[in-house]
């Protein structure tokens, strides 16, 4: 008898066996996990509102609301229980909003929120089944569809700062002397409205790791991959390539490390696979920033690495006695 | 005569390529970035399909069974060369836009599929009806898909702007992913419509209950399918 593969939230009429007590209940729920993740995003959201004004809050709210509404419609259409109160759709929508420029029009945030849920998650089977981080799917769709509305430099030109990754791409390493590392750290750089608040995001990420919702392997190896690959290029020619600290602080590197790469459904399980996944994604960031056409390579790097995660899941210890 | 009409109409809905019979996806996905391209590609396939069906069914008695595929391809290739020369003469800009996909009609699955499944077993008149129906269905499908993608991705239909000033076309829809998304939406819509119609007629829907079984054809190997039967 071949047992069918039970996927999360599939319609398989499989009866789960309940064993007799005593039970050990961990108390961990999806609701609690998502609440902790949202709490970790709060400092970055506050920083975004402080720097870009209320319009940043409007974009976050629009994307989150659209994502929740899309989730309700999708679950209704599939005749499933409407469980949007577990915040997972809202969290995905907020993650998408963090990648937008603060001046994004309302329809862009709304369409992105809907695409996050409909195209990023529902078509693959709902929460927990997405092969690629759902907010990044929406980011890519919007980036290709409306490049002028998504362009960071173009939309935020009235701010008295520059986007560090765009400066590096278009003006070379000599133009980077205008950036103080302390300014980059405290979010005084132009970028996605939440994804450029480096210090606030790092604080949120450390909270997630300390409260054990996220394991250490992906964020650390992601940052190590970015730093290592950047250091390699920097040692080859310091006049042509930016130094590793710049790459760690510029763009959405920290956001990607703590919040996008650690997406539970699209990242591998296990220590070694997670470490390799993080190193691959981090290295890809630098490869895209050096050779690619996109200034901030983080979204595409994580999407490419996510596609490898079923393969990386095979990196596991052999059974005892098996050759 | 009724059978000829039946052969003609089956290509328009019941076995509509490429949405019901999912064949010939290469040109479907590649050239339908505008409605005009879709119409031109469909017309080229209509011409080749009708004539190749007619010639193959006329020659079906003398084509040896062992080398029939090679013979079908020779016939289709001659017709495709004719289409190519005609397009170069009369619609040169369309020919340039379609590019490599005009010569690729030779190995289009619909042409070979109709030749193998229908024209090599039936008379000339039913084969022509079959080719005309399938070709017309293919042309309509490609024009519809092209018009949909052009509307969403470029804000125009056959080059005429849609009457909505504030509409911001999503450029993704005229790129490769847009073809897959639109094709998937159309397939889903047609399945939902057919299921709705069969439910209204009081028929039992033929799809398996289990969602995982819908996309899998390995029923004879599968424990779940055995249990359901």
Coordinates of C-alpha atoms in Angstrom, one line a residue:
Chain A
X1 CA 0.0 0.0 0.0
X2 CA 1.4 3.4 -1.0
X3 CA 0.6 6.1 1.4
X4 CA -0.4 9.4 -0.2
X5 CA 1.7 12.4 0.6
X6 CA -0.1 14.6 3.0
X7 CA 0.5 18.2 2.3
X8 CA -0.5 21.1 4.5
X9 CA -4.1 22.2 4.0
X10 CA -4.7 19.7 1.2
X11 CA -8.1 18.1 0.7
X12 CA -7.0 14.6 1.6
X13 CA -9.5 12.9 3.8
X14 CA -6.8 11.5 6.0
X15 CA -7.7 10.8 9.6
X16 CA -5.0 11.6 12.0
X17 CA -4.5 9.2 14.9
X18 CA -4.8 10.8 18.4
X19 CA -2.7 8.9 20.9
X20 CA -3.8 8.5 24.5
X21 CA -2.4 11.1 27.1
X22 CA -0.2 12.3 28.5
X23 CA 0.4 14.9 25.8
X24 CA 3.1 17.6 25.6
X25 CA 1.7 20.8 24.2
X26 CA 4.2 23.4 22.9
X27 CA 1.7 26.2 22.8
X28 CA 3.1 27.4 19.5
X29 CA 0.5 28.5 17.0
X30 CA 0.6 30.1 13.5
X31 CA -1.2 33.0 15.1
X32 CA 1.5 33.5 17.7
X33 CA 4.3 33.1 15.2
X34 CA 2.8 35.7 12.9
X35 CA 2.2 38.0 15.8
X36 CA 5.8 37.8 16.8
X37 CA 6.9 38.4 13.2
X38 CA 4.7 41.5 13.0
X39 CA 6.0 42.7 16.3
X40 CA 9.5 42.4 14.9
X41 CA 8.5 44.6 12.0
X42 CA 7.1 47.4 14.2
X43 CA 10.4 49.3 14.8
X44 CA 11.1 49.4 11.1
X45 CA 7.6 50.6 10.4
X46 CA 8.0 53.4 13.0
X47 CA 11.3 54.4 11.4
X48 CA 9.7 54.4 8.0
X49 CA 6.9 56.7 9.1
X50 CA 9.5 58.9 10.9
X51 CA 11.5 59.3 7.7
X52 CA 9.0 59.2 4.9
X53 CA 5.9 60.5 6.7
X54 CA 2.4 59.2 6.9
X55 CA 2.3 58.0 3.3
X56 CA 4.6 55.1 4.3
X57 CA 1.9 54.0 6.8
X58 CA -0.7 54.4 4.1
X59 CA 1.2 52.1 1.8
X60 CA 1.7 49.5 4.5
X61 CA -2.0 49.6 5.4
X62 CA -3.2 49.4 1.8
X63 CA -1.0 46.4 1.0
X64 CA -1.9 44.6 4.2
X65 CA -5.6 45.2 3.8
X66 CA -5.6 44.1 0.2
X67 CA -3.7 40.9 1.1
X68 CA -6.2 40.0 3.8
X69 CA -9.2 40.7 1.5
X70 CA -7.6 38.6 -1.2
X71 CA -7.0 35.8 1.3
X72 CA -10.7 35.9 2.3
X73 CA -11.9 35.7 -1.3
X74 CA -9.5 32.9 -2.2
X75 CA -10.4 30.8 0.8
X76 CA -14.1 31.3 0.1
X77 CA -13.7 30.3 -3.5
X78 CA -11.9 27.1 -2.4
X79 CA -14.6 26.4 0.3
X80 CA -12.0 26.4 3.0
X81 CA -12.2 27.8 6.5
X82 CA -11.6 31.5 6.5
X83 CA -8.7 31.7 8.9
X84 CA -7.3 35.2 8.2
X85 CA -7.2 35.9 11.9
X86 CA -3.8 34.0 12.0
X87 CA -2.3 37.2 10.5
X88 CA -0.3 35.2 7.9
X89 CA -1.9 37.1 4.9
X90 CA -1.5 40.4 6.7
X91 CA 2.2 39.6 7.4
X92 CA 2.8 38.8 3.7
X93 CA 1.2 42.0 2.6
X94 CA 3.2 44.1 5.0
X95 CA 6.5 42.4 3.8
X96 CA 5.5 43.3 0.3
X97 CA 4.8 46.9 1.3
X98 CA 8.3 47.1 2.9
X99 CA 9.9 46.7 -0.5
X100 CA 7.9 49.5 -2.1
X101 CA 9.1 53.1 -2.4
X102 CA 7.2 55.2 0.1
X103 CA 5.5 57.3 -2.6
X104 CA 3.9 54.2 -4.2
X105 CA 0.4 54.9 -5.5
X106 CA -2.5 53.2 -3.7
X107 CA -3.3 50.9 -6.7
X108 CA 0.2 49.6 -6.8
X109 CA 0.1 48.6 -3.1
X110 CA -3.4 47.1 -3.6
X111 CA -2.5 45.1 -6.7
X112 CA 0.7 43.9 -5.0
X113 CA -1.2 42.8 -1.9
X114 CA -3.6 40.8 -4.0
X115 CA -0.8 39.3 -6.2
X116 CA 1.1 38.3 -3.0
X117 CA -1.8 36.1 -1.9
X118 CA -3.4 35.0 -5.2
X119 CA -0.3 34.3 -7.3
X120 CA 2.3 33.9 -4.6
X121 CA 0.4 31.5 -2.4
X122 CA -3.1 30.4 -3.3
X123 CA -2.2 28.9 -6.8
X124 CA 0.4 26.7 -5.1
X125 CA -2.0 25.5 -2.4
X126 CA -2.3 28.2 0.2
X127 CA -0.3 29.1 3.3
X128 CA 2.7 26.9 3.7
X129 CA 2.9 25.6 0.2
X130 CA 4.5 28.4 -1.7
X131 CA 7.8 27.4 -3.4
X132 CA 9.0 31.0 -3.6
X133 CA 8.6 33.7 -0.9
X134 CA 5.1 35.2 -1.7
X135 CA 5.9 38.9 -1.3
X136 CA 8.8 38.6 -3.6
X137 CA 6.6 37.1 -6.3
X138 CA 4.4 40.2 -6.0
X139 CA 7.5 42.4 -6.0
X140 CA 8.7 40.8 -9.3
X141 CA 5.3 41.1 -10.9
X142 CA 5.1 44.8 -10.0
X143 CA 8.7 45.5 -10.9
X144 CA 8.2 44.1 -14.5
X145 CA 4.7 45.6 -14.9
X146 CA 5.2 49.1 -13.7
X147 CA 9.0 49.8 -13.6
X148 CA 8.5 53.6 -13.4
X149 CA 6.2 53.3 -10.3
X150 CA 8.6 50.9 -8.6
X151 CA 11.8 52.7 -9.3
X152 CA 13.3 53.8 -6.0
X153 CA 15.5 56.6 -7.3
X154 CA 12.9 58.1 -9.6
X155 CA 10.1 58.3 -7.0
X156 CA 12.1 59.5 -4.1
X157 CA 14.2 62.1 -6.0
X158 CA 12.8 64.9 -3.7
X159 CA 14.5 63.5 -0.7
X160 CA 17.9 64.9 0.2
X161 CA 19.7 61.5 0.0
X162 CA 20.6 59.0 -2.6
X163 CA 20.0 55.3 -2.9
X164 CA 23.4 53.7 -2.1
X165 CA 22.9 50.6 -4.4
X166 CA 21.8 52.8 -7.3
X167 CA 24.8 55.1 -6.8
X168 CA 27.1 52.1 -6.9
X169 CA 25.4 50.7 -10.0
X170 CA 25.4 53.9 -12.1
X171 CA 28.2 56.0 -10.7
X172 CA 30.7 53.5 -9.5
X173 CA 32.6 53.0 -6.2
X174 CA 34.0 56.6 -6.3
X175 CA 30.6 58.0 -5.6
X176 CA 30.2 56.1 -2.4
X177 CA 32.2 58.6 -0.3
X178 CA 29.0 60.6 0.2
X179 CA 27.6 57.9 2.5
X180 CA 28.5 57.6 6.2
X181 CA 28.2 54.1 7.5
X182 CA 26.4 55.4 10.6
X183 CA 23.8 57.1 8.4
X184 CA 23.2 53.9 6.4
X185 CA 22.8 52.0 9.7
X186 CA 20.2 54.3 11.1
X187 CA 18.2 54.3 7.8
X188 CA 19.2 57.6 6.4
X189 CA 19.3 56.2 2.9
X190 CA 16.7 55.9 0.1
X191 CA 15.3 52.5 -0.4
X192 CA 12.2 50.4 0.0
X193 CA 10.2 52.1 2.7
X194 CA 10.8 49.5 5.4
X195 CA 13.6 47.5 3.9
X196 CA 16.2 50.3 4.3
X197 CA 15.8 50.7 8.1
X198 CA 18.9 48.6 8.8
X199 CA 19.2 49.0 12.6
X200 CA 15.4 48.6 13.3
X201 CA 15.2 45.5 11.1
X202 CA 18.3 44.0 12.8
X203 CA 16.7 44.7 16.2
X204 CA 13.5 42.9 15.0
X205 CA 15.5 40.0 13.6
X206 CA 17.5 39.6 16.8
X207 CA 14.2 39.5 18.7
X208 CA 12.9 36.7 16.4
X209 CA 16.1 34.7 16.9
X210 CA 16.1 35.3 20.7
X211 CA 12.4 34.3 21.0
X212 CA 13.3 31.2 18.8
X213 CA 10.8 31.8 16.1
X214 CA 13.7 32.0 13.6
X215 CA 16.7 29.8 13.7
X216 CA 20.1 31.3 13.5
X217 CA 21.4 29.5 10.4
X218 CA 19.7 31.3 7.5
X219 CA 20.2 34.9 8.6
X220 CA 23.8 34.4 9.7
X221 CA 24.9 32.4 6.6
X222 CA 23.0 34.9 4.4
X223 CA 25.0 37.8 5.9
X224 CA 28.2 35.8 5.8
X225 CA 27.5 35.0 2.1
X226 CA 27.1 38.7 1.3
X227 CA 30.1 39.7 3.3
X228 CA 32.3 36.9 2.0
X229 CA 31.5 37.4 -1.7
X230 CA 31.8 41.2 -1.3
X231 CA 35.2 40.7 0.5
X232 CA 36.4 38.5 -2.4
X233 CA 35.7 41.2 -5.0
X234 CA 37.0 43.9 -2.7
X235 CA 40.4 42.1 -2.2
X236 CA 40.7 41.7 -6.0
X237 CA 40.3 45.4 -6.7
X238 CA 39.3 47.9 -3.9
X239 CA 39.0 50.7 -6.5
X240 CA 36.3 48.9 -8.6
X241 CA 34.2 47.1 -6.0
X242 CA 32.6 48.3 -2.8
X243 CA 33.7 47.0 0.6
X244 CA 31.7 44.3 2.4
X245 CA 30.4 46.6 5.2
X246 CA 28.8 48.8 2.5
X247 CA 27.0 45.8 1.0
X248 CA 25.8 44.7 4.4
X249 CA 24.3 48.1 5.1
X250 CA 23.0 49.2 1.7
X251 CA 19.8 48.2 0.1
X252 CA 17.6 45.5 1.6
X253 CA 20.3 43.1 2.7
X254 CA 19.4 43.0 6.3
X255 CA 15.6 42.8 5.5
X256 CA 16.3 39.9 3.2
X257 CA 18.5 38.1 5.7
X258 CA 16.0 38.2 8.6
X259 CA 12.6 38.3 7.0
X260 CA 12.6 37.2 3.4
X261 CA 15.1 34.4 3.3
X262 CA 13.7 32.9 6.4
X263 CA 10.2 32.4 4.9
X264 CA 9.1 29.1 6.4
X265 CA 7.6 27.5 3.3
X266 CA 10.3 28.3 0.8
X267 CA 13.4 27.8 2.8
X268 CA 14.9 24.3 3.5
X269 CA 14.8 22.4 6.8
X270 CA 17.9 21.3 8.8
X271 CA 21.1 23.0 9.7
X272 CA 23.3 22.2 6.8
X273 CA 20.7 22.9 4.1
X274 CA 19.8 26.2 5.8
X275 CA 23.4 27.2 5.9
X276 CA 24.0 26.4 2.3
X277 CA 20.8 28.1 1.3
X278 CA 21.8 31.3 3.1
X279 CA 25.3 31.3 1.7
X280 CA 24.0 30.7 -1.8
X281 CA 21.4 33.5 -1.5
X282 CA 24.0 35.9 0.0
X283 CA 26.5 35.2 -2.7
X284 CA 23.9 35.7 -5.4
X285 CA 23.1 39.1 -4.0
X286 CA 26.7 40.2 -4.7
X287 CA 26.8 38.5 -8.1
X288 CA 23.6 40.4 -9.1
X289 CA 24.9 43.7 -7.7
X290 CA 28.2 43.3 -9.5
X291 CA 27.2 41.8 -12.8
X292 CA 23.4 42.1 -13.0
X293 CA 21.2 44.9 -14.3
X294 CA 19.2 45.3 -11.0
X295 CA 20.8 47.6 -8.4
X296 CA 19.5 45.8 -5.3
X297 CA 19.9 42.1 -6.0
X298 CA 18.3 40.8 -2.8
X299 CA 14.8 39.9 -4.0
X300 CA 16.0 38.0 -7.1
X301 CA 18.8 36.3 -5.2
X302 CA 16.4 34.9 -2.6
X303 CA 13.9 33.8 -5.3
X304 CA 16.7 31.9 -7.1
X305 CA 17.9 30.3 -3.9
X306 CA 14.3 29.3 -3.0
X307 CA 14.0 27.4 -6.2
X308 CA 16.9 25.2 -5.0
X309 CA 15.5 24.5 -1.6
X310 CA 13.9 21.2 -2.5
X311 CA 17.3 20.1 -3.7
X312 CA 19.1 21.4 -0.6
X313 CA 16.6 19.5 1.6
X314 CA 18.4 16.3 0.4
X315 CA 21.6 17.4 2.2
X316 CA 20.9 15.3 5.3
X317 CA 22.8 12.7 7.3
X318 CA 22.6 9.1 6.1
X319 CA 20.7 6.6 8.1
X320 CA 22.9 4.5 10.4
X321 CA 24.3 1.5 8.6
X322 CA 23.3 2.7 5.1
X323 CA 26.1 3.2 2.6
Chain B
X1 CA -23.4 15.5 -44.3
X2 CA -24.3 15.7 -40.5
X3 CA -21.0 13.9 -39.7
X4 CA -19.1 16.5 -41.7
X5 CA -20.7 19.3 -39.7
X6 CA -19.9 17.4 -36.5
X7 CA -16.2 17.1 -37.5
X8 CA -16.2 20.8 -38.3
X9 CA -17.8 22.0 -35.0
X10 CA -15.9 19.8 -32.7
X11 CA -12.8 22.0 -33.2
X12 CA -14.7 25.1 -32.1
X13 CA -15.5 24.1 -28.6
X14 CA -15.4 20.4 -27.6
X15 CA -11.8 19.8 -28.8
X16 CA -10.8 23.5 -29.1
X17 CA -7.1 23.7 -29.6
X18 CA -5.1 24.8 -27.6
X19 CA -7.5 25.3 -24.7
X20 CA -9.3 21.9 -24.6
X21 CA -6.7 19.9 -26.4
X22 CA -3.5 21.4 -24.9
X23 CA -1.4 21.0 -28.1
X24 CA 0.6 23.6 -30.0
X25 CA 1.6 25.6 -26.9
X26 CA 4.9 26.8 -28.4
X27 CA 3.3 29.4 -30.8
X28 CA 0.4 29.9 -28.4
X29 CA 2.7 31.2 -25.7
X30 CA 5.4 32.8 -27.8
X31 CA 3.6 34.9 -30.5
X32 CA 0.4 36.1 -28.7
X33 CA 1.8 39.3 -27.3
X34 CA -0.6 41.2 -29.6
X35 CA -4.0 40.3 -31.1
X36 CA -2.7 40.9 -34.6
X37 CA 0.2 38.4 -34.2
X38 CA -2.2 35.8 -32.8
X39 CA -4.5 36.3 -35.8
X40 CA -1.7 36.0 -38.3
X41 CA -0.2 32.9 -36.6
X42 CA -3.7 31.4 -36.5
X43 CA -4.4 32.1 -40.1
X44 CA -1.1 30.5 -41.1
X45 CA -1.8 27.4 -39.1
X46 CA -5.4 27.3 -40.5
X47 CA -4.0 27.3 -44.1
X48 CA -1.4 24.6 -43.4
X49 CA -3.7 22.4 -41.3
X50 CA -6.6 22.3 -43.8
X51 CA -4.4 21.6 -46.8
X52 CA -2.2 19.1 -45.0
X53 CA -5.3 17.2 -43.8
X54 CA -6.7 17.2 -47.4
X55 CA -3.4 16.0 -49.0
X56 CA -2.6 13.4 -46.3
X57 CA -6.1 11.9 -46.4
X58 CA -5.9 11.8 -50.2
X59 CA -2.6 10.0 -50.0
X60 CA -3.4 7.8 -47.0
X61 CA -3.7 4.6 -49.0
X62 CA -0.2 4.9 -50.5
X63 CA 1.7 6.2 -47.5
X64 CA 3.5 3.2 -46.0
X65 CA 2.7 2.9 -42.3
X66 CA 6.4 2.6 -41.1
X67 CA 7.5 6.0 -42.6
X68 CA 4.2 7.9 -42.2
X69 CA 5.5 10.5 -39.8
X70 CA 8.3 11.4 -42.2
X71 CA 5.7 11.7 -45.0
X72 CA 3.4 13.9 -42.9
X73 CA 6.3 16.2 -42.1
X74 CA 7.4 16.5 -45.8
X75 CA 3.8 17.4 -46.7
X76 CA 3.5 19.9 -43.9
X77 CA 6.9 21.4 -44.6
X78 CA 6.0 22.0 -48.3
X79 CA 2.9 23.8 -47.2
X80 CA 4.7 25.8 -44.6
X81 CA 7.3 27.0 -47.2
X82 CA 4.3 28.1 -49.3
X83 CA 2.9 30.1 -46.4
X84 CA 6.2 31.6 -45.7
X85 CA 6.6 32.8 -49.2
X86 CA 3.1 34.2 -49.2
X87 CA 3.7 36.0 -46.0
X88 CA 6.9 37.5 -47.3
X89 CA 5.1 38.7 -50.3
X90 CA 2.0 40.2 -48.7
X91 CA 2.5 40.8 -45.0
X92 CA 6.2 41.3 -44.6
X93 CA 6.0 43.1 -41.3
X94 CA 3.9 40.4 -39.7
X95 CA 6.3 37.8 -41.1
X96 CA 9.2 39.6 -39.4
X97 CA 7.4 39.8 -36.1
X98 CA 6.5 36.1 -36.1
X99 CA 10.0 35.2 -36.9
X100 CA 11.1 31.7 -36.3
X101 CA 7.6 30.5 -35.3
X102 CA 6.4 30.5 -39.0
X103 CA 8.9 27.8 -40.0
X104 CA 8.2 26.0 -36.7
X105 CA 4.6 25.3 -37.8
X106 CA 6.1 22.2 -39.5
X107 CA 6.5 20.5 -36.2
X108 CA 3.4 21.9 -34.6
X109 CA 1.7 19.2 -32.6
X110 CA -1.7 20.1 -33.9
X111 CA -0.7 19.5 -37.5
X112 CA 0.9 16.1 -36.7
X113 CA -1.8 15.2 -34.3
X114 CA -4.7 15.8 -36.7
X115 CA -2.7 14.0 -39.5
X116 CA -2.1 11.0 -37.3
X117 CA -5.4 10.8 -35.5
X118 CA -7.8 11.9 -38.2
X119 CA -6.6 12.5 -41.7
X120 CA -4.8 9.2 -42.1
X121 CA -8.0 7.3 -41.2
X122 CA -10.8 9.3 -42.8
X123 CA -11.8 10.5 -46.3
X124 CA -10.9 13.8 -47.9
X125 CA -14.1 15.7 -47.2
X126 CA -14.3 15.0 -43.4
X127 CA -10.6 15.7 -43.1
X128 CA -11.0 19.1 -44.7
X129 CA -13.9 19.8 -42.3
X130 CA -11.8 18.7 -39.4
X131 CA -8.8 20.8 -40.4
X132 CA -11.0 23.9 -41.0
X133 CA -12.7 23.5 -37.7
X134 CA -9.5 22.9 -35.7
X135 CA -7.7 25.7 -37.6
X136 CA -10.6 28.2 -37.0
X137 CA -10.7 27.2 -33.3
X138 CA -6.9 27.7 -33.1
X139 CA -7.1 31.1 -34.8
X140 CA -9.9 32.3 -32.5
X141 CA -8.1 31.1 -29.4
X142 CA -4.9 32.8 -30.4
X143 CA -6.6 36.0 -31.3
X144 CA -8.5 36.0 -28.0
X145 CA -5.4 35.3 -26.0
X146 CA -3.5 37.9 -27.9
X147 CA -6.2 40.5 -27.5
X148 CA -6.4 39.7 -23.7
X149 CA -2.6 40.1 -23.3
X150 CA -2.5 43.2 -25.5
X151 CA -5.3 44.8 -23.5
X152 CA -3.8 44.1 -20.1
X153 CA -0.1 44.6 -21.0
X154 CA -0.2 47.4 -23.6
X155 CA -3.6 49.1 -23.2
X156 CA -4.5 48.5 -26.9
X157 CA -6.5 46.0 -29.0
X158 CA -5.3 45.6 -32.6
X159 CA -3.4 48.8 -32.0
X160 CA -6.4 50.8 -30.9
X161 CA -6.1 52.2 -27.3
X162 CA -8.7 51.1 -24.8
X163 CA -11.1 53.9 -23.8
X164 CA -9.9 54.3 -20.2
X165 CA -7.5 57.2 -19.6
X166 CA -6.3 56.2 -16.1
X167 CA -5.6 52.6 -17.0
X168 CA -1.9 51.7 -16.3
X169 CA -1.1 48.6 -18.4
X170 CA 0.9 45.9 -16.7
X171 CA 3.9 45.3 -18.9
X172 CA 4.4 41.8 -17.5
X173 CA 1.4 40.6 -19.5
X174 CA 3.1 41.0 -22.8
X175 CA 6.2 39.3 -21.5
X176 CA 6.7 35.5 -21.3
X177 CA 5.2 35.0 -17.7
X178 CA 2.0 36.9 -18.8
X179 CA 1.4 34.2 -21.4
X180 CA 1.5 31.5 -18.8
X181 CA -0.7 33.4 -16.4
X182 CA -3.3 34.3 -19.1
X183 CA -3.3 30.7 -20.5
X184 CA -3.8 29.3 -17.0
X185 CA -6.7 31.7 -16.2
X186 CA -8.4 30.8 -19.5
X187 CA -8.0 27.1 -18.9
X188 CA -9.4 27.5 -15.4
X189 CA -12.3 29.6 -16.6
X190 CA -13.2 27.1 -19.3
X191 CA -13.1 24.2 -16.8
X192 CA -15.3 26.1 -14.4
X193 CA -17.8 27.0 -17.2
X194 CA -18.0 23.4 -18.4
X195 CA -18.5 22.1 -14.9
X196 CA -21.2 24.6 -14.3
X197 CA -22.9 23.6 -17.6
X198 CA -22.8 19.9 -16.8
X199 CA -24.1 20.5 -13.3
X200 CA -27.0 22.5 -14.8
X201 CA -27.8 19.6 -17.2
X202 CA -27.9 17.3 -14.2
X203 CA -24.8 15.3 -15.1
X204 CA -22.3 14.1 -12.6
X205 CA -19.0 16.0 -12.9
X206 CA -16.4 13.7 -14.4
X207 CA -13.4 15.2 -12.5
X208 CA -12.1 13.2 -9.6
X209 CA -13.0 14.5 -6.1
X210 CA -9.5 14.6 -4.8
X211 CA -7.7 17.8 -5.8
X212 CA -4.3 16.0 -6.1
X213 CA -5.8 13.5 -8.6
X214 CA -6.9 16.2 -11.1
X215 CA -3.4 16.9 -12.3
X216 CA -2.2 13.3 -12.3
X217 CA -2.8 10.6 -14.9
X218 CA -1.2 7.7 -13.1
X219 CA -4.5 6.2 -11.9
X220 CA -3.6 2.6 -12.5
X221 CA -0.5 2.9 -10.3
X222 CA -2.2 4.9 -7.5
X223 CA -3.6 3.7 -4.2
X224 CA -5.9 6.7 -3.7
X225 CA -7.6 6.2 -7.1
X226 CA -8.2 2.5 -6.4
X227 CA -9.8 3.4 -3.1
X228 CA -12.1 5.9 -4.7
X229 CA -13.2 3.4 -7.3

